Each structure stands twice: as C-alpha cells, then as structure tokens.
Amino acid sequence: MLTHTVRRVGLSVAVVAALTSVAACGGSDDGGKGGAEKENRGSSVVKVDPIAALVAVQKKTGQAHSARVEGDTTMGSVMSMKQTGVMDWSDGITGTMKITYTAGTMADTLKQAGGSGTMEARYFKNGYAADMGEALARQTGGKRWINYSYDDLAKVAGASGEVMKDQMQNSTPEQGVKSLLASGDVKKVGQEDVRGVSATHYSGTVDVADLTAKTSNLDADEVAALKKQLADAGVTTETIDIWVDKNDLLVKKTERGEMKTGELDSTVFYSDYGTKVSVERPPAAETVDFAEMLKQQQGATAGAAS
C-alpha cells in the first residue's frame, strides 16, 4: 500500500503539472506590472487603440496550433518552478513538459519523498501523466508514472477543480490575448526586444474571479464557491503583459498578482510555431492511477478511525 507521503506527493504533482500546462498555454512573466511601470517611467505609454491589433493576434496565434514553450512560475512561498517543452492546441491540449522545482514548500515535499526535483509531464485531451521516477516505483512495484484524469481532479478540488479542468482542456496561448481584450484597460506600451526579436508590448489588468466566471462553464453555485476560494487565497487582480512579433504571433506572456502566500509571478516564452508534437502514453505496467491512490488513502483513513 502507498504511504501517506507518496499519496500527498501525488496530489502536489497534480497541482504542479496542471498549473504548468495552464501557465504554458494561458501564460505569464517578470515583465508583468513591474515591467509595464518601468517602461512607462522611461517613456509615456503609446496612445494607440490596441483592440484591433489584439484581435488579429488572437486569431493568428490560435491558428498556429503548436509551439515550443519555456517558462518560470512562482507562487509565493508555495512553489517556484521552471518548465520547457512543446504544446499542441489543435484539438484540446496535448504535449510534453519537463518541470523542475526550484524552491517552495511543495518542492520540499516532493524532494523529501525521494524525487530528483525534475519531472516529466505528458498531456492528453482528457488528462495527463507525471513521471515520479524511482521514488514512486520503489513503493508501487515498479510503477513510476501517475495518471490523472481531469474529471478526477475536478471532483477533488471542487469549483477550482472545475475551472482547472476547463482550462486544461481548452486553454491555448491565445487565451492570454482574450484576457487582455476582456480587461477593459488594455494599453499598448511600445516596441521592445524579446530574445532578439522586435515585439510590440501590450499590458492590462484583469479581475481574476470575474474573468474566470465569464470564460468558464460554471453554474451560479460553482462561481460563488470559486470566488470564495480565490478570496481565501488572497487572489483579486492580475496584471497580464504580452509581447507580439511582426507576424502577429505571441512571443512572450507574463502574469503578476498577489496571494496570501506571496507574489504570483509567471513568464512564458513561445517559439517554433507549428512544430510537430507527438505524445505517447506511458506503459500501463509502469502507471498507477491517481483515483486509485485516493481510494487507498480513504481506505487507510477509515481503517484507522474504526
């Protein structure tokens, strides 16, 4: 039977892998609010209506279907991680991602369980799989992969789980552009260099709860529960910045906001649009199902209470 630590790690990995995919396809960076303010101090914000330009960017990026992604995400004291891989959004989200935990309590938990600090995640239309390496294999008879379905995660996390499920199945790089269009205060900052590419910088601030409620398929009760979860976490607004090249393709996206555990700061770079993405499911003999892990934990808890 799996230990409580490994089961707890399994849930931590679920969150890490899910957030990594959403960040990669829905975006973020260090050039968020602070970057925009710095640019504004150096020169006045360009007074140009950016709506038409962003509509073109949304369409062009959405039609590209795939890209190579690289990013960094920090969620206060909970987690810091780096991710690199490829994503395809032509029919749901599929792809592979290498995730390295660099700091935070979640990273400590994973490492204490025997993990190396680096994990591979493979994303499919209805779920994803995470390679936990030898730390998991030693307790599962050689099964090093945990398989997660979005339906199972939604049941565990409530309203926020339903949002995660929706985002994991439908988020694409163009979603960051849609968020800016919905913010109501989007502005064109100016031209900047992004890894040697001349790009146009746009910035805006969104109300996280209201935007999520509008763009997800939650009912009234789920929206109310989500807003309470976000309020309890101290999440209110986020500043979103995007950088677009001359071909109307997203090359960089950042998000920045505040949580009770500290600052949310995410940055993602996009390149090689149209790259081929091929994802294979891990061998069944090397895979343990997350739902089964939860059943074992519930059984162990019930046994201890009786």
Coordinates of C-alpha atoms in Angstrom, one line a residue:
M1 CA 0.0 0.0 0.0
L2 CA 1.2 3.5 -0.8
T3 CA 2.4 5.6 2.1
H4 CA 0.5 8.8 3.1
T5 CA 3.6 10.9 1.9
V6 CA 3.5 9.4 -1.6
R7 CA -0.3 10.0 -1.8
R8 CA 0.2 13.6 -0.7
V9 CA 3.0 14.0 -3.2
G10 CA 0.7 12.6 -5.9
L11 CA -1.8 15.5 -5.2
S12 CA 1.1 18.0 -5.1
V13 CA 2.3 16.7 -8.5
A14 CA -1.3 17.0 -9.9
V15 CA -1.3 20.7 -9.0
V16 CA 2.2 21.4 -10.3
A17 CA 1.6 19.7 -13.6
A18 CA -1.8 21.3 -14.1
L19 CA -0.6 24.8 -13.3
T20 CA 2.4 24.3 -15.6
S21 CA 0.2 23.4 -18.5
V22 CA -2.2 26.3 -17.8
A23 CA 0.7 28.7 -17.4
A24 CA 2.3 27.5 -20.6
C25 CA -0.9 27.8 -22.7
G26 CA -2.5 30.6 -20.7
G27 CA 0.8 32.4 -19.9
S28 CA 3.0 34.8 -17.6
D29 CA 6.4 36.8 -16.7
D30 CA 8.7 39.1 -14.8
G31 CA 7.8 41.8 -17.2
G32 CA 4.3 42.0 -15.7
K33 CA 3.1 45.0 -13.8
G34 CA 6.6 46.0 -12.8
G35 CA 7.8 45.8 -16.4
A36 CA 5.0 47.9 -17.7
E37 CA 5.6 50.5 -15.0
K38 CA 9.3 50.6 -15.7
E39 CA 8.5 51.2 -19.4
N40 CA 6.1 53.9 -18.5
R41 CA 8.7 55.7 -16.4
G42 CA 11.2 55.7 -19.3
S43 CA 8.7 56.9 -21.9
S44 CA 5.0 57.7 -22.0
V45 CA 2.5 54.9 -22.9
V46 CA 1.8 54.8 -26.6
K47 CA -1.6 56.3 -27.2
V48 CA -2.9 53.7 -29.7
D49 CA -6.1 51.8 -29.6
P50 CA -4.8 48.1 -29.4
I51 CA -8.1 46.3 -29.8
A52 CA -8.0 45.6 -33.5
A53 CA -4.3 44.6 -33.3
L54 CA -5.0 42.1 -30.4
V55 CA -8.0 40.6 -32.3
A56 CA -5.5 39.8 -35.2
V57 CA -3.0 38.4 -32.7
Q58 CA -5.7 36.1 -31.1
K59 CA -6.7 34.8 -34.5
K60 CA -3.2 34.2 -35.8
T61 CA -1.8 32.6 -32.6
G62 CA -4.9 30.3 -32.3
Q63 CA -4.4 29.1 -35.9
A64 CA -0.7 28.2 -35.3
H65 CA -1.8 25.1 -33.4
S66 CA 1.5 24.3 -31.7
A67 CA 4.7 25.9 -30.3
R68 CA 7.7 25.4 -28.2
V69 CA 7.3 26.9 -24.7
E70 CA 9.7 27.8 -21.9
G71 CA 8.9 29.5 -18.7
D72 CA 9.2 30.2 -15.0
T73 CA 6.4 30.3 -12.4
T74 CA 6.5 31.4 -8.8
M75 CA 3.5 31.1 -6.4
G76 CA 4.7 32.9 -3.3
S77 CA 6.3 30.6 -0.7
V78 CA 4.4 27.5 -2.1
M79 CA 6.3 26.8 -5.3
S80 CA 8.8 28.0 -7.8
M81 CA 9.4 26.0 -11.0
K82 CA 10.9 26.1 -14.5
Q83 CA 9.2 24.4 -17.4
T84 CA 10.2 23.6 -21.0
G85 CA 8.6 21.6 -23.7
V86 CA 6.1 21.6 -26.6
M87 CA 2.3 22.1 -26.7
D88 CA -0.3 21.5 -29.4
W89 CA -3.8 23.0 -29.1
S90 CA -5.3 22.0 -32.4
D91 CA -7.7 19.5 -30.6
G92 CA -7.5 20.1 -26.9
I93 CA -4.2 20.4 -25.2
T94 CA -1.5 17.8 -25.8
G95 CA 2.2 17.9 -25.3
T96 CA 5.2 17.1 -23.1
M97 CA 6.8 19.3 -20.5
K98 CA 9.9 19.0 -18.3
I99 CA 9.3 20.6 -14.9
T100 CA 12.0 21.5 -12.4
Y101 CA 11.0 22.6 -8.9
T102 CA 13.4 25.3 -7.8
A103 CA 12.0 26.4 -4.4
G104 CA 9.0 26.5 -2.1
T105 CA 7.2 24.2 0.3
M106 CA 5.7 22.0 -2.5
A107 CA 9.2 21.4 -4.0
D108 CA 10.5 20.5 -0.5
T109 CA 7.7 17.9 -0.1
L110 CA 8.5 16.3 -3.5
K111 CA 12.2 16.1 -2.8
Q112 CA 11.6 14.7 0.8
A113 CA 9.7 11.9 -0.9
G114 CA 12.8 11.0 -2.8
G115 CA 12.1 12.9 -6.0
S116 CA 15.0 14.4 -8.0
G117 CA 13.4 17.8 -8.3
T118 CA 12.7 17.3 -12.0
M119 CA 9.6 15.7 -13.5
E120 CA 8.3 14.9 -17.0
A121 CA 4.6 15.5 -17.7
R122 CA 2.7 14.3 -20.7
Y123 CA -0.6 16.0 -21.5
F124 CA -3.6 14.4 -23.3
K125 CA -7.1 15.6 -24.1
N126 CA -8.7 14.1 -21.0
G127 CA -5.8 14.1 -18.5
Y128 CA -2.1 13.8 -18.1
A129 CA 0.6 11.6 -16.7
A130 CA 3.6 12.6 -14.5
D131 CA 6.8 10.6 -14.2
M132 CA 7.7 10.4 -10.5
G133 CA 10.8 8.3 -11.1
E134 CA 12.3 5.7 -8.7
A135 CA 10.9 7.3 -5.6
L136 CA 7.4 6.2 -6.6
A137 CA 8.5 3.0 -8.3
R138 CA 10.0 1.6 -5.1
Q139 CA 6.6 1.7 -3.4
T140 CA 4.4 0.6 -6.3
G141 CA 6.2 -2.4 -7.7
G142 CA 7.9 -0.5 -10.5
K143 CA 5.2 1.9 -11.4
R144 CA 6.9 5.3 -11.8
W145 CA 4.1 7.2 -13.6
I146 CA 0.9 8.7 -12.0
N147 CA -2.1 9.0 -14.4
Y148 CA -4.5 11.9 -13.7
S149 CA -7.9 12.4 -15.4
Y150 CA -9.3 16.0 -15.4
D151 CA -12.7 14.6 -14.1
D152 CA -11.0 13.1 -11.0
L153 CA -9.1 16.4 -10.3
A154 CA -12.4 18.4 -10.6
K155 CA -14.0 16.1 -8.0
V156 CA -11.2 16.6 -5.6
A157 CA -10.8 20.4 -5.9
G158 CA -14.4 21.5 -6.1
A159 CA -15.1 24.7 -8.0
S160 CA -11.5 25.5 -8.6
G161 CA -11.1 21.9 -9.9
E162 CA -13.9 22.5 -12.5
V163 CA -12.0 25.7 -13.6
M164 CA -8.8 23.8 -13.8
K165 CA -10.5 21.0 -15.9
D166 CA -11.9 23.6 -18.2
Q167 CA -8.6 25.5 -18.6
M168 CA -6.6 22.3 -19.0
Q169 CA -8.8 21.1 -21.9
N170 CA -9.4 24.5 -23.6
S171 CA -6.6 26.9 -22.8
T172 CA -4.4 28.0 -25.6
P173 CA -1.8 30.8 -25.9
E174 CA -4.5 32.9 -27.4
Q175 CA -6.4 32.8 -24.1
G176 CA -3.9 35.4 -22.7
V177 CA -4.9 37.7 -25.6
K178 CA -8.6 37.1 -24.9
S179 CA -8.0 38.0 -21.2
L180 CA -6.4 41.3 -22.2
L181 CA -9.3 42.1 -24.6
A182 CA -11.7 41.4 -21.7
S183 CA -9.9 43.5 -19.2
G184 CA -11.2 46.8 -20.4
D185 CA -8.0 48.7 -19.7
V186 CA -5.5 47.2 -22.2
K187 CA -2.9 49.6 -23.5
K188 CA 0.0 49.4 -26.0
V189 CA 3.2 50.1 -24.2
G190 CA 5.7 50.2 -27.1
Q191 CA 8.3 48.2 -29.0
E192 CA 10.8 46.0 -27.1
D193 CA 13.3 43.3 -27.8
V194 CA 12.4 39.7 -26.7
R195 CA 15.3 37.3 -27.2
G196 CA 16.5 39.2 -30.3
V197 CA 13.0 39.6 -31.8
S198 CA 11.4 43.0 -32.1
A199 CA 8.0 42.8 -30.4
T200 CA 5.0 45.0 -29.5
H201 CA 4.3 45.1 -25.8
Y202 CA 0.6 45.3 -24.5
S203 CA -0.5 45.4 -20.9
G204 CA -3.7 45.2 -18.9
T205 CA -5.2 44.2 -15.5
V206 CA -8.0 41.7 -15.1
D207 CA -10.3 40.8 -12.2
V208 CA -9.5 37.1 -11.8
A209 CA -12.8 35.9 -10.3
D210 CA -15.0 37.8 -12.8
L211 CA -12.9 36.9 -15.8
T212 CA -12.9 33.2 -14.8
A213 CA -16.6 33.2 -14.2
K214 CA -17.2 34.7 -17.6
T215 CA -14.9 32.3 -19.5
S216 CA -15.7 29.0 -17.8
N217 CA -18.8 26.8 -17.8
L218 CA -19.5 27.1 -14.0
D219 CA -23.0 27.3 -12.7
A220 CA -24.0 30.0 -10.1
D221 CA -23.1 27.9 -7.1
E222 CA -19.7 27.0 -8.5
V223 CA -19.0 30.6 -9.3
A224 CA -19.8 31.6 -5.7
A225 CA -17.6 28.8 -4.4
L226 CA -14.8 29.8 -6.7
K227 CA -14.9 33.4 -5.7
K228 CA -14.7 32.4 -2.0
Q229 CA -11.7 30.1 -2.8
L230 CA -9.9 33.0 -4.6
A231 CA -10.8 35.4 -1.7
D232 CA -9.5 33.0 0.9
A233 CA -6.2 32.7 -1.1
G234 CA -6.0 36.5 -1.4
V235 CA -6.2 36.5 -5.2
T236 CA -8.0 39.5 -6.7
T237 CA -6.5 41.0 -9.8
E238 CA -3.6 40.1 -12.1
T239 CA -1.6 42.2 -14.5
I240 CA -1.1 40.5 -17.9
D241 CA 1.5 41.5 -20.4
I242 CA 2.1 40.1 -23.8
W243 CA 4.7 40.7 -26.5
V244 CA 3.8 40.1 -30.1
D245 CA 6.2 39.8 -33.1
K246 CA 5.7 41.3 -36.6
N247 CA 3.8 38.1 -37.7
D248 CA 1.1 38.7 -35.0
L249 CA 2.4 35.7 -33.0
L250 CA 2.8 35.7 -29.2
V251 CA 6.5 35.5 -28.2
K252 CA 6.2 36.2 -24.5
K253 CA 3.4 36.4 -21.9
T254 CA 3.5 37.3 -18.2
E255 CA 1.1 37.4 -15.3
R256 CA 1.6 39.0 -11.9
G257 CA -0.6 39.2 -8.9
E258 CA -0.7 38.8 -5.1
M259 CA -1.7 35.9 -3.0
K260 CA -1.7 35.4 0.8
T261 CA 1.4 33.2 0.4
G262 CA 3.2 35.9 -1.6
E263 CA 3.6 37.1 -5.2
L264 CA 2.3 35.2 -8.2
D265 CA 4.8 35.7 -11.0
S266 CA 4.8 33.7 -14.2
T267 CA 6.7 34.2 -17.5
V268 CA 6.4 32.1 -20.7
F269 CA 8.2 32.4 -24.0
Y270 CA 6.9 30.9 -27.2
S271 CA 8.9 29.9 -30.3
D272 CA 8.9 27.5 -33.3
Y273 CA 5.2 27.8 -34.0
G274 CA 3.8 24.9 -36.0
T275 CA 6.4 22.5 -34.5
K276 CA 5.5 18.8 -34.6
V277 CA 4.2 17.4 -31.3
S278 CA 4.0 13.7 -30.6
V279 CA 2.9 12.3 -27.2
E280 CA 2.9 8.6 -26.2
R281 CA 1.1 7.3 -23.1
P282 CA 3.4 5.7 -20.6
P283 CA 3.3 1.8 -20.4
A284 CA 0.3 0.6 -18.4
A285 CA 2.6 -1.7 -16.4
E286 CA 4.5 1.4 -15.2
T287 CA 1.5 3.5 -14.3
V288 CA -0.6 4.0 -11.2
D289 CA -4.0 5.8 -11.4
F290 CA -4.5 8.9 -9.2
A291 CA -8.1 7.9 -8.4
E292 CA -6.8 4.6 -7.1
M293 CA -4.3 6.3 -4.9
L294 CA -7.1 8.4 -3.4
K295 CA -9.2 5.3 -2.7
Q296 CA -6.3 3.7 -0.9
Q297 CA -5.9 6.8 1.3
Q298 CA -9.6 6.9 2.1
G299 CA -9.5 3.2 3.0
A300 CA -6.5 3.7 5.2
T301 CA -8.2 6.7 7.0
A302 CA -11.4 4.7 7.5
G303 CA -9.4 1.8 8.9
A304 CA -7.5 4.0 11.3
A305 CA -10.8 5.6 12.6
S306 CA -12.6 2.3 13.2

